[in-house]
Short mmCIF file of C-alpha atoms in Angstrom, two decimals:
data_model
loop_
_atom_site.label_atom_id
_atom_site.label_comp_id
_atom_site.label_asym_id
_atom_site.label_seq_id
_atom_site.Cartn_x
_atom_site.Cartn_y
_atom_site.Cartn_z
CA UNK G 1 0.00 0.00 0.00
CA UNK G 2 2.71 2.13 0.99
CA UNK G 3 4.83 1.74 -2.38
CA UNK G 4 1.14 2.46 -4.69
CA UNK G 5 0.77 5.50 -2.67
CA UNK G 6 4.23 6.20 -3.30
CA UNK G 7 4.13 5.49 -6.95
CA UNK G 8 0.74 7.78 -7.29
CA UNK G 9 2.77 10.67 -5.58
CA UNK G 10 5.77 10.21 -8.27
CA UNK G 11 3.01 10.29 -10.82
CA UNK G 12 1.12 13.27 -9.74
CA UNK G 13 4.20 15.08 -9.36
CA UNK G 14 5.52 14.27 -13.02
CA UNK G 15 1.77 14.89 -14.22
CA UNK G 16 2.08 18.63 -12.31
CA UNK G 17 5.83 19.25 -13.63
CA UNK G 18 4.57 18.31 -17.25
CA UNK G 19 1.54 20.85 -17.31
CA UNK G 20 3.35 23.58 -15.23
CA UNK G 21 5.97 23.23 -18.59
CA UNK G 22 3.34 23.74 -21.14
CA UNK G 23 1.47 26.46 -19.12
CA UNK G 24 4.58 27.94 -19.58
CA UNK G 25 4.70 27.30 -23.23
CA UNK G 26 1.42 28.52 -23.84
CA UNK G 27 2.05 32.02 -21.73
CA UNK G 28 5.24 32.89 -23.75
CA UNK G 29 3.29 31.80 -27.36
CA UNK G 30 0.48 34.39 -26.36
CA UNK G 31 -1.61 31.86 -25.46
CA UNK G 32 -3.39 32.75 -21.79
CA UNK G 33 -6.19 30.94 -21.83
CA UNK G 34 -4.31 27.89 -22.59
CA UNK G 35 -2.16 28.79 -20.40
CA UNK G 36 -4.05 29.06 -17.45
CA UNK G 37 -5.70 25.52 -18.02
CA UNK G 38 -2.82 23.69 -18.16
CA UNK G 39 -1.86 25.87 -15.00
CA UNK G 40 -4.77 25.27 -13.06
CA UNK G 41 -3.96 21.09 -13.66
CA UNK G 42 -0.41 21.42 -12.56
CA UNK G 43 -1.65 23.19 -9.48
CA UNK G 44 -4.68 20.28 -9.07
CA UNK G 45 -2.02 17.88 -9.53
CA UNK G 46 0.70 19.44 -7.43
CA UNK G 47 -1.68 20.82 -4.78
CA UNK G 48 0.16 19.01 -1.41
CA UNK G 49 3.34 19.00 -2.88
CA UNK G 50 4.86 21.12 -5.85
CA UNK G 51 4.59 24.96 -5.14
CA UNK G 52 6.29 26.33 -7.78
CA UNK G 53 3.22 26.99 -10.30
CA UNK G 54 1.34 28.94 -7.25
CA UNK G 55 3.76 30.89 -7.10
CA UNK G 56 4.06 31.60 -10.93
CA UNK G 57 0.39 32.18 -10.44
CA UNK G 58 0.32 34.58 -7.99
CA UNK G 59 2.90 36.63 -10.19
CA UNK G 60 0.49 36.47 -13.27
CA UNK G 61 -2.05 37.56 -11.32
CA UNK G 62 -0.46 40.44 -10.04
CA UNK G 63 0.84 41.28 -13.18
CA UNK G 64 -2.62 41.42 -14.49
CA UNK G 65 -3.84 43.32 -11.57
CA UNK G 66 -5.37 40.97 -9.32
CA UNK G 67 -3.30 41.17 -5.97
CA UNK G 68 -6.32 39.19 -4.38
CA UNK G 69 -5.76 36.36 -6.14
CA UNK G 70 -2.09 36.93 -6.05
CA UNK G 71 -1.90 36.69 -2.31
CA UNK G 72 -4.04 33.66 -2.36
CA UNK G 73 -1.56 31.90 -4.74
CA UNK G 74 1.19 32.96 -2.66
CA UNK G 75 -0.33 31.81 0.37
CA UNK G 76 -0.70 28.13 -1.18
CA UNK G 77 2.93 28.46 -1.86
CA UNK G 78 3.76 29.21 1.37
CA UNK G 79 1.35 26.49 2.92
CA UNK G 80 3.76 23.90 0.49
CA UNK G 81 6.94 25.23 1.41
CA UNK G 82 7.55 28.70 3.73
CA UNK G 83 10.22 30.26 1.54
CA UNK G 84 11.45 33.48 2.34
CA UNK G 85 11.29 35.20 -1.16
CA UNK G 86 7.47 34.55 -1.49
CA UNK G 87 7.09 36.70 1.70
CA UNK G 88 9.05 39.33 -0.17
CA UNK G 89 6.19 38.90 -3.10
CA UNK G 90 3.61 39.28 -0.72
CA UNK G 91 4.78 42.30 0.61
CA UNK G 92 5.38 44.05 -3.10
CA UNK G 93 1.59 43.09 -3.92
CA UNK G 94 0.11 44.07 -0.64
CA UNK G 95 1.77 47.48 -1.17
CA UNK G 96 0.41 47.99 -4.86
CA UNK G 97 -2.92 47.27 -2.91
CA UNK G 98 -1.99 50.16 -0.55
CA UNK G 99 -2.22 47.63 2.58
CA UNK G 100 0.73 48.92 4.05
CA UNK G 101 0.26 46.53 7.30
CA UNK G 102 0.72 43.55 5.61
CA UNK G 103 3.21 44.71 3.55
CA UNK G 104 5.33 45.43 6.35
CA UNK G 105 4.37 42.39 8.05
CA UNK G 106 5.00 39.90 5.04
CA UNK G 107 8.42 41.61 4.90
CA UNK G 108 9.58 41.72 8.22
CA UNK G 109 9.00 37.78 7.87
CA UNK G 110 11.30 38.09 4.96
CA UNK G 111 14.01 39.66 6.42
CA UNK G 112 13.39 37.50 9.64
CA UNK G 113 13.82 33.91 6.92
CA UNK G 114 16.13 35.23 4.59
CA UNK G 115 19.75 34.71 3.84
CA UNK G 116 21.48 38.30 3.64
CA UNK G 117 25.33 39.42 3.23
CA UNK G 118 25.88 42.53 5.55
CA UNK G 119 25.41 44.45 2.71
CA UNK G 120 22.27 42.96 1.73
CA UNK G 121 21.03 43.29 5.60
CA UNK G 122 21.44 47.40 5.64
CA UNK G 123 19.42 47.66 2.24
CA UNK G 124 16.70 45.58 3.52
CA UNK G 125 16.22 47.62 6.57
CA UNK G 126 16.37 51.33 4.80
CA UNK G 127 13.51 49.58 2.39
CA UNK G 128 11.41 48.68 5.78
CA UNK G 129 12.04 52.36 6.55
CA UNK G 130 10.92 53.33 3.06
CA UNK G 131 7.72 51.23 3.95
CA UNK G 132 6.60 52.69 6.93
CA UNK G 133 7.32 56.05 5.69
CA UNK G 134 5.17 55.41 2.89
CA UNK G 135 2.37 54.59 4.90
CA UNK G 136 2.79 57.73 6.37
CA UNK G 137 3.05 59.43 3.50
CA UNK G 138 -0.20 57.44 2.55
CA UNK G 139 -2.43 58.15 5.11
CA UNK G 140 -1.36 62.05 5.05
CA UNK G 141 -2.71 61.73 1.22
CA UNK G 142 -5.93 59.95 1.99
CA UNK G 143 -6.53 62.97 4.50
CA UNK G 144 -6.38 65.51 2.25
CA UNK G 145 -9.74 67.19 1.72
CA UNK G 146 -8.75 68.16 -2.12
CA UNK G 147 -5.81 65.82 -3.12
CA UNK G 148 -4.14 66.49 -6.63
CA UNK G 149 -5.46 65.00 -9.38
CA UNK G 150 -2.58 63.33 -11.93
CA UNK G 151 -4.08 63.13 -15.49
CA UNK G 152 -2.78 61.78 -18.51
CA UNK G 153 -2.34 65.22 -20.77
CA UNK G 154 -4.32 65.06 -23.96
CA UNK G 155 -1.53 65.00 -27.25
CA UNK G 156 0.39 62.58 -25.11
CA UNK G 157 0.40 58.97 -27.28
CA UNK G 158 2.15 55.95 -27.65
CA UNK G 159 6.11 58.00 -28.00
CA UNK G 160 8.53 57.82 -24.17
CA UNK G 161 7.93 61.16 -23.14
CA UNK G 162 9.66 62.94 -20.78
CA UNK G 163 11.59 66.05 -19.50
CA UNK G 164 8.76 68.68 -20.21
CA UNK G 165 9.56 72.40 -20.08
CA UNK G 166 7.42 75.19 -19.72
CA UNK G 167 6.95 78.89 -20.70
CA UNK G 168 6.31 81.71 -18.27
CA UNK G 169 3.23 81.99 -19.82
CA UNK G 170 1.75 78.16 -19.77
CA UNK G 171 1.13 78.64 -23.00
CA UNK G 172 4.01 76.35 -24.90
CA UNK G 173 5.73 72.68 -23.20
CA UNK G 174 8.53 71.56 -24.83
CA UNK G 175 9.48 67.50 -23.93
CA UNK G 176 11.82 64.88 -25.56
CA UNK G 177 10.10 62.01 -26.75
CA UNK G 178 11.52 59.47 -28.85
CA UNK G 179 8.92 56.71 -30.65
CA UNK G 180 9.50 52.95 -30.58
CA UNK G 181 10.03 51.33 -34.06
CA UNK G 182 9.51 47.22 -33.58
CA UNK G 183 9.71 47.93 -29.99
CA UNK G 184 12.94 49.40 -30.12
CA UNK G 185 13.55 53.22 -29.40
CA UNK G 186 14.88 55.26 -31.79
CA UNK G 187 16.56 58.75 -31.76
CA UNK G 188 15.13 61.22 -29.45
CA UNK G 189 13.93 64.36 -30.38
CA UNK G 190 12.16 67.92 -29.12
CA UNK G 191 8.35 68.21 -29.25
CA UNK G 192 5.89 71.09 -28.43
CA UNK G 193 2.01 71.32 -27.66
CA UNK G 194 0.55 74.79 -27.40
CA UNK G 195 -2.45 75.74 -25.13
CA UNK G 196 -5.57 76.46 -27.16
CA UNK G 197 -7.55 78.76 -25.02
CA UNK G 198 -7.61 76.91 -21.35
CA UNK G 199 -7.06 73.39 -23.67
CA UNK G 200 -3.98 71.99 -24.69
CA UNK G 201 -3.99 71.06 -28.60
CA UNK G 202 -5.02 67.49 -29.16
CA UNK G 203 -1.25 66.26 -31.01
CA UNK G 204 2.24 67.84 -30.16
CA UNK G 205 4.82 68.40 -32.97
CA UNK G 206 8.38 68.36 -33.54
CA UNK G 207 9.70 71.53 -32.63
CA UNK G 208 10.19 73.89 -35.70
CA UNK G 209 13.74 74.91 -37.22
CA UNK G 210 17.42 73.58 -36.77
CA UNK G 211 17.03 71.76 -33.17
CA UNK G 212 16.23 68.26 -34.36
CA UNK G 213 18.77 65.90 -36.28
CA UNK G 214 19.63 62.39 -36.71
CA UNK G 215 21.27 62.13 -33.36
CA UNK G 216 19.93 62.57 -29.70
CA UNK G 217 18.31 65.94 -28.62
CA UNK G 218 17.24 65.88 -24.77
CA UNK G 219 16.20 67.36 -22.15
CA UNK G 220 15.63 71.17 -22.66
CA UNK G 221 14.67 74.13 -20.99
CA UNK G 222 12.91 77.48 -22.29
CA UNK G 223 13.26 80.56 -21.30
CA UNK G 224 10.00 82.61 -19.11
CA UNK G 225 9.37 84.37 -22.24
CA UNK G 226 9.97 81.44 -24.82
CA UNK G 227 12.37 82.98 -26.92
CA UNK G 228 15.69 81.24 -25.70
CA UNK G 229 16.28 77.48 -25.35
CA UNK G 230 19.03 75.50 -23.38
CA UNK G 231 18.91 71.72 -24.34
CA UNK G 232 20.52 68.71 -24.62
CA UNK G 233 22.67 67.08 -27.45
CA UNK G 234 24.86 63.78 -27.90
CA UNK G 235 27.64 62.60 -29.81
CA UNK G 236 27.37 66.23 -32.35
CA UNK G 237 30.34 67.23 -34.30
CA UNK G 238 32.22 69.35 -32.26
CA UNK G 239 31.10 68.18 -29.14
CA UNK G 240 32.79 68.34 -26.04
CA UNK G 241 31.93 65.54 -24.12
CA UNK G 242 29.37 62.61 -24.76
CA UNK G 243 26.09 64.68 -24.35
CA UNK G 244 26.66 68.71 -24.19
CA UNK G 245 24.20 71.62 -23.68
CA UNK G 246 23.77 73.95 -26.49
CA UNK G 247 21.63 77.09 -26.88
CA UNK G 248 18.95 78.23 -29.68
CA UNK G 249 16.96 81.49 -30.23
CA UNK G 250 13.20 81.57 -31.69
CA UNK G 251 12.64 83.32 -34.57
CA UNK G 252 8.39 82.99 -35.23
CA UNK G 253 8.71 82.33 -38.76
CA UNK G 254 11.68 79.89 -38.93
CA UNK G 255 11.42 78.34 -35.64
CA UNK G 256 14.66 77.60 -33.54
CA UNK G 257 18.22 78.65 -34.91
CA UNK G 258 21.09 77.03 -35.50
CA UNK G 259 22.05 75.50 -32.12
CA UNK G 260 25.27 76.25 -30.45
CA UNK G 261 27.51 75.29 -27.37
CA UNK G 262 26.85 76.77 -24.61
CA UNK G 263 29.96 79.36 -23.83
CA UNK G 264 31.89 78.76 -20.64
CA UNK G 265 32.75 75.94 -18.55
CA UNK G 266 29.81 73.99 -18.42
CA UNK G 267 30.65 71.59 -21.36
CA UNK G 268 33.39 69.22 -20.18
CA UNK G 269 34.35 65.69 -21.13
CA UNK G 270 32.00 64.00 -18.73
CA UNK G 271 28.11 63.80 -19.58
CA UNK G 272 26.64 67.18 -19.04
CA UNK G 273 22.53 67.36 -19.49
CA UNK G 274 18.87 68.27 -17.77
CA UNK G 275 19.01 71.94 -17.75
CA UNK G 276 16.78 74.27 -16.10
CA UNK G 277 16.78 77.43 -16.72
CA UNK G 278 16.81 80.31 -14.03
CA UNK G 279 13.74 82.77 -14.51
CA UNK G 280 15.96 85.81 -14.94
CA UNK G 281 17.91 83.49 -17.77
CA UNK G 282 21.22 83.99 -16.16
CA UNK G 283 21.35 81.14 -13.72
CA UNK G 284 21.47 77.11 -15.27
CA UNK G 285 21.41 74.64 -13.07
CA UNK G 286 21.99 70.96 -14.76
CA UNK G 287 23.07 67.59 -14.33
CA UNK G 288 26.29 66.21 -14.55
CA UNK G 289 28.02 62.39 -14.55
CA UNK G 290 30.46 60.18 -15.79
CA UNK G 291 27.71 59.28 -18.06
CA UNK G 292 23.96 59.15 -17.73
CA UNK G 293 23.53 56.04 -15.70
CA UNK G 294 27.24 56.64 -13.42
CA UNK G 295 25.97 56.88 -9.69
CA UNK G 296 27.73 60.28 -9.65
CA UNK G 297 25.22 61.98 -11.20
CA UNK G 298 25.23 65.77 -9.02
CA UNK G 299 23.06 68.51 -9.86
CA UNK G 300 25.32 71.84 -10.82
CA UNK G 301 24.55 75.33 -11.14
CA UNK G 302 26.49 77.99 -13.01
CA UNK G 303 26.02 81.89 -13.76
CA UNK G 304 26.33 83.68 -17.33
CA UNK G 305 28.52 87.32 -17.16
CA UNK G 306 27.75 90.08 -19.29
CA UNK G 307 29.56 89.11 -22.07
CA UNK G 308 27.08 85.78 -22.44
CA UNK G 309 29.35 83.30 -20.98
CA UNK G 310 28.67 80.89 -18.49
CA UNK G 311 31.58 80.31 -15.88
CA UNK G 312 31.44 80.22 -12.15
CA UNK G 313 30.09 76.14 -11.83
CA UNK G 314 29.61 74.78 -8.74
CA UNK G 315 27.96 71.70 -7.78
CA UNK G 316 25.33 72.86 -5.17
CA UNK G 317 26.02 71.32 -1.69
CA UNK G 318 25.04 68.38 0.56
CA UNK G 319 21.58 69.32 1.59
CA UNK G 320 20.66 68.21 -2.64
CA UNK G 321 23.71 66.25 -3.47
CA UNK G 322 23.69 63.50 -1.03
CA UNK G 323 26.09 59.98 -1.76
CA UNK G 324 22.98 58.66 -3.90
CA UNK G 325 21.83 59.88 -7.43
CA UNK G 326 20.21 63.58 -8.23
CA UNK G 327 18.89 64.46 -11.60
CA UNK G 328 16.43 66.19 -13.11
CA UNK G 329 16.49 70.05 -11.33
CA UNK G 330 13.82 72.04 -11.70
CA UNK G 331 14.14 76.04 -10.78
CA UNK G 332 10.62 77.15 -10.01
CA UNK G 333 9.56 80.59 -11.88
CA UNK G 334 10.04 81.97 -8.11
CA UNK G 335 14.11 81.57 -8.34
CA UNK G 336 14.18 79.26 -5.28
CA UNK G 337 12.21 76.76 -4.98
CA UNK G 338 14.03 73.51 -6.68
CA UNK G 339 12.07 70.53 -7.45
CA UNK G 340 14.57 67.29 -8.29
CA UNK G 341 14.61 63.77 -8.48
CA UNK G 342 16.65 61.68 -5.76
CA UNK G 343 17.54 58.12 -5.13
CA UNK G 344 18.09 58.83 -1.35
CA UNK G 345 15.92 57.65 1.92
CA UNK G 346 13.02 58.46 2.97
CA UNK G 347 11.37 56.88 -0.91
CA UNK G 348 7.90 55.61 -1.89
CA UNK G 349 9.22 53.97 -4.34
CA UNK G 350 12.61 54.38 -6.50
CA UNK G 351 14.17 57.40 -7.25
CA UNK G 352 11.20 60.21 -5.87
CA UNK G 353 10.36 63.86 -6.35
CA UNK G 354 11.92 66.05 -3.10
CA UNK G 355 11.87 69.68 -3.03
CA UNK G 356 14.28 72.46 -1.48
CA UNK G 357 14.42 76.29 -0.99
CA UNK G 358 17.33 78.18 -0.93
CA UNK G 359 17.95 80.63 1.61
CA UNK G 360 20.67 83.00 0.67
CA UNK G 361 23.36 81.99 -2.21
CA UNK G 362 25.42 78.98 -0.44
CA UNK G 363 22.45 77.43 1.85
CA UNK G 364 19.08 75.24 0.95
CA UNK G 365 16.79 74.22 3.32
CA UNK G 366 16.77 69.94 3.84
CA UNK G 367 14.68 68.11 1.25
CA UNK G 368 11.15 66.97 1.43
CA UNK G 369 9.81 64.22 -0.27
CA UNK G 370 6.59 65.32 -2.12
CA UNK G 371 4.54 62.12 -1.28
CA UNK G 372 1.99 61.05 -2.87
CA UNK G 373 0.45 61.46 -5.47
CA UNK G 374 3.12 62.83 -7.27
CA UNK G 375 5.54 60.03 -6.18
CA UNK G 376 4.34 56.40 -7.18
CA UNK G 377 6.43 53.05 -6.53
CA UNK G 378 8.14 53.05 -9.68
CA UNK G 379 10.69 55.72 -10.64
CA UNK G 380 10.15 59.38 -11.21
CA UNK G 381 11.96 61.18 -14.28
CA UNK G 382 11.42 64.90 -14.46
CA UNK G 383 8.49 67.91 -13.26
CA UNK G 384 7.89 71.20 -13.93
CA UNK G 385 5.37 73.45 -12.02
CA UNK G 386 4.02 76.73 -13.41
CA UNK G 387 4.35 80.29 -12.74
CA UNK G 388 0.80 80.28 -10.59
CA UNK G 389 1.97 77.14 -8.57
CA UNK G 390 -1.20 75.32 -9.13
CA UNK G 391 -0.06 73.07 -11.76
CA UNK G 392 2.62 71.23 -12.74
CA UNK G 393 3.37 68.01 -15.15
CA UNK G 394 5.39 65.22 -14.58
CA UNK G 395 7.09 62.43 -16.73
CA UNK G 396 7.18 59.49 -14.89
CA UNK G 397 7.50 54.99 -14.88
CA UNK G 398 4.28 54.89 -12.07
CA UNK G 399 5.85 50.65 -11.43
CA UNK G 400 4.17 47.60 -11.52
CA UNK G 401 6.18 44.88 -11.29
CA UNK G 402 7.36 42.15 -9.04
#
């Protein structure tokens, strides 16, 4: 009796393995509904016994949105075999369902089961800081009587968009986008969408004139009263370094000008980009790195004499540059208040939005992280806020994944 059950066990197990393969199969050929039958048999099949298609099940189902269902799958996993990095699931799909309880719970079980290096130890611990500070941060949010509303702006389509740029006026935003061609992105370029009345236009267009080429344009910044542009090039004749900053001016009838370096010492052999423009046009503050993913990424700031030439570069001090990554300055229309993005601690999710204000010319006030709803879980890119303060529009990867 013993050696039948035995042999039915073996069976089941091979029975489970077998359809757990071709839900597999059937997932990566496009094939869901397939593949969720031959899932749902392997998981019959395996139910005392084989947890590894619950747990691939609670990942589609997250995936798709269901973090119910997720958690249930998990839980059947965990019921098989109590492994460490399904409580480390849980608590990523608990948090997309803003149960910040469990999430902490499910991960201090994690961190409790799970085999760290010291290293490994002292990042798990900031991110159960980051967790109960985003709980925080959550329930402030839910409080608010009139939270902000984050909508999806009308001519934005199927391009990557990002770094927008604004006129004094809020009546032009200039971004980079770059479309994908067979899923792959190709060169990036400078758009614009005008307001029509209190509506923007329905499509956005390359900018006009001699900006655009065959090779990268990025991030840009125009001037309060639209006529001057700072922005971003790579790999141009002539360059300095990898990506440089040149300068355009509008003409209305021809559009932007032949672009130029930008005079001075900002252009150097490392990766200079992400300008932002100062509202009286003779302060840029920018970005610069080894190259555009180097973890020394510092936000600068230099000052243009009278003879157009920008010298005196400084990168600003600790209170914004900290030992993680800052990109993507923002100088409010004010001349003070900075809005950047951060991979430091306290963080709802990657790297966040944080804003300072400077206090006289050497010293900023600490950084606050903005919260929600303007930081998500996944990793914010660039803002800009108008001249009014009311609004402001954000490029941004919101997160969704395990």
């Amino acid at each position: 009796m013993v050696v039948l059950m035995s042999f039915s066990t073996t069976a089941q197990s091979k029975s489970a393995i077998a359809n757990f393969q071709k839900a597999q199969d059937a997932f990566r050929n496009n094939s869901p509904e397939q593949g969720w039958k031959f899932l749902q048999k392997s998981m019959d099949k395996g139910a005392d016994n084989y947890y590894q298609p619950f747990i691939y099940a609670g990942d589609r189902k997250f995936n798709e949105g269901d973090t119910e269902e997720a958690i249930k799958y998990y839980d059947h996993a965990l019921n098989i075999k109590p492994l460490s990095s399904v409580y480390l699931k849980k608590s990523i799909v608990y948090k997309y369902a803003f149960d910040f309880d469990a999430s902490i719970e499910s991960y201090i079980i994690y961190m409790k089961n799970a085999r760290m290096s010291p290293e490994r130890r002292i990042q798990s611990e900031a991110h159960l800081e980051n967790l109960k500070f985003t709980s925080v941060k959550y329930e402030e949010y839910i409080g608010l009587n009139a939270p902000p509303e984050i909508m999806k702006l009308v001519f934005s389509d199927d391009k990557m968009e990002y770094f927008p740029s604004l006129t004094g006026d809020d009546k032009r935003i200039l971004f980079t986008a770059r479309r994908l061609e067979e899923g792959v992105p190709n060169d990036e370029n400078l758009y614009v969408a005008t307001r029509e009345g209190k509506d923007w236009s329905s499509s956005a267009q390359p900018v006009l004139g001699r900006v655009n080429s065959r090779v990268n344009e990025g991030a840009s910044s125009i001037s309060a009263d639209g006529n001057f542009m700072v922005f971003t090039a790579c790999d141009r004749p002539g360059g300095v370094g990898s990506c440089d900053l040149y300068y355009s001016y509008f003409n209305p009838k021809t559009g932007w000008g032949m672009p130029k370096l930008l005079p001075g010492d900002i252009n150097t052999k490392k990766w200079e980009s992400q300008p932002s423009l100062g509202p009286n046009g003779t302060t840029l503050y920018f970005v610069r790195g080894t190259h555009s993913k180097a973890a020394d990424l510092d936000i600068m700031v230099a000052k243009k004499n009278d003879q157009g030439v920008w010298n005196d570069v400084q990168r600003l001090p600790k209170e914004i540059n900290s030992k993680h990554v800052e990109r993507s300055p923002f100088i409010h229309f004010d001349g003070k208040t900075l809005y950047f993005v951060s991979g430091r601690s306290p963080s709802i999710g990657g790297d966040d939005f944080f804003m300072s204000t400077k206090l006289d010319d050497t010293l900023w006030s600490e950084p606050v992280n903005l919260g929600f709803p303007l930081n998500s879980f996944g990793d914010e890119f660039s803002m800009v806020i108008d001249a009014s303060g009311e609004h402001g529009y954000i490029s941004s990867h919101r997160g969704s994944e395990l």
